[in-house]
Amino acid sequence: MAPHANGSVEPSRQNSPKPPRRLYTVKETAFEGLKPAPPNGYRNTTADTAIVIDNGRFSSFPIEEILNNITGSGTTKAGWSTDTNPRLTLPPIMSRYTDRKLSRKCTFVGSDAYVDANSRQQLKNAFGAGSGLVANWDVMENVLSFIFRRLGVDGSDGGVGRPIVMTEALANLGSARKAMTEIIFERYSAPSIAYGVDSLFSYRHNNGKSGLVLSSSHTSTELIPIFNSKPILSHATRLNWGGYQGTEYLLKLLQVKYPTFPGKLTSVQAAEMVRDHCYLSQDYPLETSHFLDWAGLEDRDHVIQYPFTEQIVLEKTPEELARIAERKKESGRRLQEQAAKQRLEKLIKKEEELEYYQDLQEKAQSITKKEFRRILDNNELRDEVHLERTIKELSAKIRKARMKDVGAVENEGEEEKEIPTYPLLDIPDEELDENGLKQKRHQRLLKAGFDSRQRAKAEKEAEASRKAMEAEKDAKRREDDLEGWIEDRRANYAALRQRMKDRERLKADLSNRKSMASQMRMKSIANLASDNPADSGTGGKKRRRGGGEDTFGANDDDWGVYRSIAAEADSDGEDEEDSAAVLANLEQELLQYDASFTEKDTLAAQSDWTKSIVHAFLRGTSPYDPENIRENHQLHLNVERLRVPEVVFQPSLAGVDQAGIVEIAADILLHRLQAPEQKENILKDVFCTGGNVLFRGFEERLRSELLAVLPANAPLGVRLAKDPLLDAWRGAAGWARKTEDWKAARVTREEYSEKGADYIKEHDLGNAFAG
């Protein structure tokens, strides 16, 4: 039986006309044309104006106005340190292919790579999938060249001619930083470069001094305690889950949910679904347990409509339909005439056979027995009794065929059946020859069968009389005590339903060879097939081959094995049919006399697939038509809307063997930080940044979860960044405008030449050197 989604839905609501469901269209990346380079660029800057590049780990949720609907990966943002917003925002991708018509190689960078289908097929990302580290330096170099050209750098002096400030991930690999430094100095001849952690730049831009920075970005989630503007990197912790992993998780959930979906599911589409439809629950266990309840499911279940091609069905005119109907009627009449002709031919043939057999029966008096026996053998008849039975059967068939032709219904009760006689049974065996003895034995068998049928008929009439008396008694009890009668019927109904459930459970257990019921059955079969059964009384010792005595069957209990196995195999079908009939009768009585028992309480209603939890999960509240092309191209997002954002709090939902952000934050605040002053100041400012914190309800959920694990009256403060997506770039630009701090932290070209690409300067907004 399928589990019921919710039994509280009213029938009137189900049958009432409903407005059409709101359908959400699937979003694809679109190319919106080439855009001109921003004005007032390179020529309006000085030698101390830095080029600020944010490598885009915070862009798990893209900004449509900036990205032109480009989604699915982190975006790189670039601009001058004097700007308030980045001038360029582009995905770090490149496409290179050969145009056969133009006979030249084309290279597209950023959003231009979506210009046509050929360029889309050759897309390459600069960063590794879900890692946040540069994996394709050729793409990265082309992205940097594109940025410098769009910013107006002419390269007249052989390089970019401006210092560079670039963000990087927390605990970035030294090899990745070394390769980037070599490209900046060797390929672009930059005068200097400075690195900083993106989340620390964002915290600085939001005027943070002491607090816990929670940065949930495109590829990971990091928690960094900061005290007096200095990050405590030894206590920083990373959770390997971000917007990219959430997108891939939703994509896998949908692929498992709809394995035969005719459309193509892509990461770009999944990223848009995460952004537009997912939100963070304030009580995940409670909300998910009731999310598929019938009440309100239409609002919670979001239907994503994929494009499809509707099949064109040509509608016929009324004249054409009338002609088709007339042709069908004419064809039906011809078929009826053919059938009547065939029945008439069969009837004539049967009448001829009947006339032949009747003539044969009359000839028996005028010919010898030997000749009569030869004629019977030629007609495949055993004896005179067989001939008489054949004549009766043909007469009955002819009479039935004639009644059918005139449209009457044969009533077997009107014609009294003749009681068969068995004259040979009264004649002693000594007076009969061999043929007579054979016929006597045959008549004895016929009489035994007739007597058995008469007894069965009498028993059936007695059973019918008994049921009529019970029905009369039951009706009288119902009139005298209706409530008690209904209570008994409900008890019988519940007991029968329980027996049917137990039978289904036992059948399922028997199909599983590891279940207890299956093992007990196999144990009985093995004991039965054993040379030395356990219950045969031989003390459990194995009998030697060819020796000893097999005593199986001497004890009546030995045959219980056969009975138990046979009962399991033979009783299922009959019991199920009888139980179904009795259950249907009980439901009809309860529907008629019990006002509290409605159609929705019946087994058929509760077994209805369209009212089950599985149907609500896959298809929502609407009936599903497998032949409807529109419905086949629809995805239903329900519990996935909660499950994807929940992973940062419960990573085990996605199989990630790490603690959630609340456990990590509690460990940092309560165990790793020892100084009370540090704990108090950091507790007051839990700062959330990055695109993955933009889920609705994130701030409230984090605050409530932290309050549950922190001591009472803890001075907890939780806030979001002003702009979780752009504050990292703005913080880096503001830091580059503060000449003293920036100049002290940058690595100049002379220092690079002297100390190598591994050289790094530590500062309050960057990574620390780890030898």
Short mmCIF file of N, CA, C and O in Angstrom, two decimals, residues 561-603:
data_model
loop_
_atom_site.label_atom_id
_atom_site.label_comp_id
_atom_site.label_asym_id
_atom_site.label_seq_id
_atom_site.Cartn_x
_atom_site.Cartn_y
_atom_site.Cartn_z
N VAL A 561 6.60 -29.84 8.41
CA VAL A 561 7.43 -29.07 7.48
C VAL A 561 6.73 -28.94 6.13
O VAL A 561 6.67 -27.86 5.54
N TYR A 562 6.18 -30.07 5.65
CA TYR A 562 5.47 -30.02 4.38
C TYR A 562 4.26 -29.10 4.47
O TYR A 562 3.98 -28.32 3.56
N ARG A 563 3.52 -29.24 5.57
CA ARG A 563 2.30 -28.44 5.69
C ARG A 563 2.61 -26.95 5.74
O ARG A 563 1.90 -26.14 5.14
N SER A 564 3.65 -26.56 6.47
CA SER A 564 3.99 -25.13 6.59
C SER A 564 4.44 -24.55 5.26
O SER A 564 4.04 -23.45 4.87
N ILE A 565 5.25 -25.31 4.50
CA ILE A 565 5.72 -24.82 3.21
C ILE A 565 4.58 -24.76 2.21
O ILE A 565 4.42 -23.80 1.46
N ALA A 566 3.73 -25.79 2.21
CA ALA A 566 2.60 -25.81 1.28
C ALA A 566 1.61 -24.71 1.60
O ALA A 566 1.04 -24.08 0.71
N ALA A 567 1.41 -24.46 2.90
CA ALA A 567 0.46 -23.42 3.29
C ALA A 567 0.94 -22.05 2.83
O ALA A 567 0.16 -21.22 2.38
N GLU A 568 2.24 -21.80 2.92
CA GLU A 568 2.77 -20.52 2.49
C GLU A 568 2.56 -20.31 1.00
O GLU A 568 2.27 -19.22 0.54
N ALA A 569 2.71 -21.40 0.21
CA ALA A 569 2.62 -21.26 -1.24
C ALA A 569 1.19 -21.21 -1.73
O ALA A 569 0.88 -20.52 -2.71
N ASP A 570 0.26 -21.95 -1.08
CA ASP A 570 -1.09 -22.11 -1.62
C ASP A 570 -2.10 -21.14 -1.06
O ASP A 570 -3.12 -20.87 -1.68
N SER A 571 -1.86 -20.61 0.13
CA SER A 571 -2.89 -19.84 0.81
C SER A 571 -2.90 -18.37 0.43
O SER A 571 -3.87 -17.67 0.71
N ASP A 572 -1.84 -17.89 -0.24
CA ASP A 572 -1.74 -16.46 -0.49
C ASP A 572 -2.86 -15.96 -1.40
O ASP A 572 -3.58 -15.01 -1.08
N GLY A 573 -3.03 -16.63 -2.57
CA GLY A 573 -4.00 -16.14 -3.53
C GLY A 573 -5.42 -16.18 -3.02
O GLY A 573 -6.15 -15.18 -3.10
N GLU A 574 -5.85 -17.31 -2.44
CA GLU A 574 -7.23 -17.43 -1.95
C GLU A 574 -7.47 -16.49 -0.79
O GLU A 574 -8.52 -15.83 -0.72
N ASP A 575 -6.53 -16.41 0.14
CA ASP A 575 -6.72 -15.52 1.28
C ASP A 575 -6.84 -14.07 0.84
O ASP A 575 -7.65 -13.31 1.38
N GLU A 576 -6.02 -13.67 -0.13
CA GLU A 576 -6.09 -12.29 -0.59
C GLU A 576 -7.44 -11.99 -1.22
O GLU A 576 -8.03 -10.93 -0.98
N GLU A 577 -7.96 -12.93 -2.04
CA GLU A 577 -9.25 -12.70 -2.67
C GLU A 577 -10.37 -12.65 -1.63
O GLU A 577 -11.24 -11.77 -1.68
N ASP A 578 -10.37 -13.60 -0.69
CA ASP A 578 -11.40 -13.60 0.35
C ASP A 578 -11.32 -12.34 1.20
O ASP A 578 -12.35 -11.72 1.52
N SER A 579 -10.11 -11.96 1.58
CA SER A 579 -9.95 -10.77 2.42
C SER A 579 -10.42 -9.53 1.68
O SER A 579 -11.07 -8.65 2.27
N ALA A 580 -10.10 -9.43 0.40
CA ALA A 580 -10.51 -8.26 -0.37
C ALA A 580 -12.03 -8.19 -0.47
O ALA A 580 -12.62 -7.11 -0.35
N ALA A 581 -12.70 -9.35 -0.65
CA ALA A 581 -14.15 -9.35 -0.75
C ALA A 581 -14.80 -8.96 0.58
O ALA A 581 -15.73 -8.15 0.62
N VAL A 582 -14.30 -9.54 1.68
CA VAL A 582 -14.85 -9.20 3.00
C VAL A 582 -14.60 -7.73 3.32
O VAL A 582 -15.46 -7.03 3.86
N LEU A 583 -13.41 -7.23 2.98
CA LEU A 583 -13.08 -5.82 3.24
C LEU A 583 -14.00 -4.90 2.45
O LEU A 583 -14.49 -3.90 2.99
N ALA A 584 -14.25 -5.24 1.20
CA ALA A 584 -15.15 -4.41 0.39
C ALA A 584 -16.56 -4.40 0.97
O ALA A 584 -17.23 -3.35 1.00
N ASN A 585 -17.04 -5.55 1.47
CA ASN A 585 -18.37 -5.62 2.08
C ASN A 585 -18.44 -4.77 3.35
O ASN A 585 -19.41 -4.04 3.59
N LEU A 586 -17.37 -4.85 4.18
CA LEU A 586 -17.35 -4.03 5.39
C LEU A 586 -17.32 -2.54 5.07
O LEU A 586 -17.98 -1.74 5.73
N GLU A 587 -16.57 -2.17 4.04
CA GLU A 587 -16.52 -0.75 3.66
C GLU A 587 -17.88 -0.27 3.18
O GLU A 587 -18.29 0.86 3.51
N GLN A 588 -18.59 -1.08 2.42
CA GLN A 588 -19.91 -0.68 1.95
C GLN A 588 -20.88 -0.49 3.13
O GLN A 588 -21.68 0.46 3.16
N GLU A 589 -20.84 -1.39 4.11
CA GLU A 589 -21.72 -1.26 5.27
C GLU A 589 -21.37 -0.01 6.09
O GLU A 589 -22.26 0.72 6.53
N LEU A 590 -20.06 0.23 6.29
CA LEU A 590 -19.67 1.41 7.06
C LEU A 590 -20.01 2.70 6.32
O LEU A 590 -20.41 3.70 6.93
N LEU A 591 -19.85 2.71 5.01
CA LEU A 591 -20.22 3.90 4.24
C LEU A 591 -21.72 4.16 4.32
O LEU A 591 -22.15 5.33 4.30
N GLN A 592 -22.52 3.11 4.43
CA GLN A 592 -23.96 3.26 4.45
C GLN A 592 -24.50 3.68 5.82
O GLN A 592 -25.41 4.50 5.90
N TYR A 593 -23.89 3.15 6.89
CA TYR A 593 -24.47 3.36 8.22
C TYR A 593 -23.60 4.21 9.16
O TYR A 593 -24.11 4.68 10.17
N ASP A 594 -22.31 4.37 8.86
CA ASP A 594 -21.42 5.13 9.74
C ASP A 594 -21.12 6.48 9.08
O ASP A 594 -20.44 6.55 8.04
N ALA A 595 -21.61 7.56 9.70
CA ALA A 595 -21.42 8.89 9.10
C ALA A 595 -19.97 9.34 9.15
O ALA A 595 -19.54 10.17 8.34
N SER A 596 -19.20 8.82 10.10
CA SER A 596 -17.80 9.25 10.24
C SER A 596 -16.86 8.51 9.29
O SER A 596 -15.69 8.86 9.17
N PHE A 597 -17.38 7.50 8.62
CA PHE A 597 -16.56 6.72 7.68
C PHE A 597 -16.89 7.21 6.27
O PHE A 597 -18.02 7.05 5.79
N THR A 598 -15.91 7.82 5.60
CA THR A 598 -16.13 8.40 4.28
C THR A 598 -15.30 7.66 3.24
O THR A 598 -14.55 6.73 3.55
N GLU A 599 -15.42 8.12 2.01
CA GLU A 599 -14.71 7.48 0.89
C GLU A 599 -13.20 7.55 1.06
O GLU A 599 -12.47 6.66 0.64
N LYS A 600 -12.73 8.63 1.68
CA LYS A 600 -11.28 8.78 1.83
C LYS A 600 -10.70 7.80 2.86
O LYS A 600 -9.49 7.61 2.90
N ASP A 601 -11.57 7.14 3.66
CA ASP A 601 -11.10 6.16 4.64
C ASP A 601 -11.01 4.76 4.05
O ASP A 601 -10.51 3.85 4.72
N THR A 602 -11.48 4.57 2.84
CA THR A 602 -11.46 3.24 2.25
C THR A 602 -10.05 2.87 1.80
O THR A 602 -9.18 3.73 1.64
N LEU A 603 -9.87 1.58 1.59
CA LEU A 603 -8.56 1.10 1.15
C LEU A 603 -8.20 1.64 -0.23
O LEU A 603 -7.04 1.99 -0.48
#
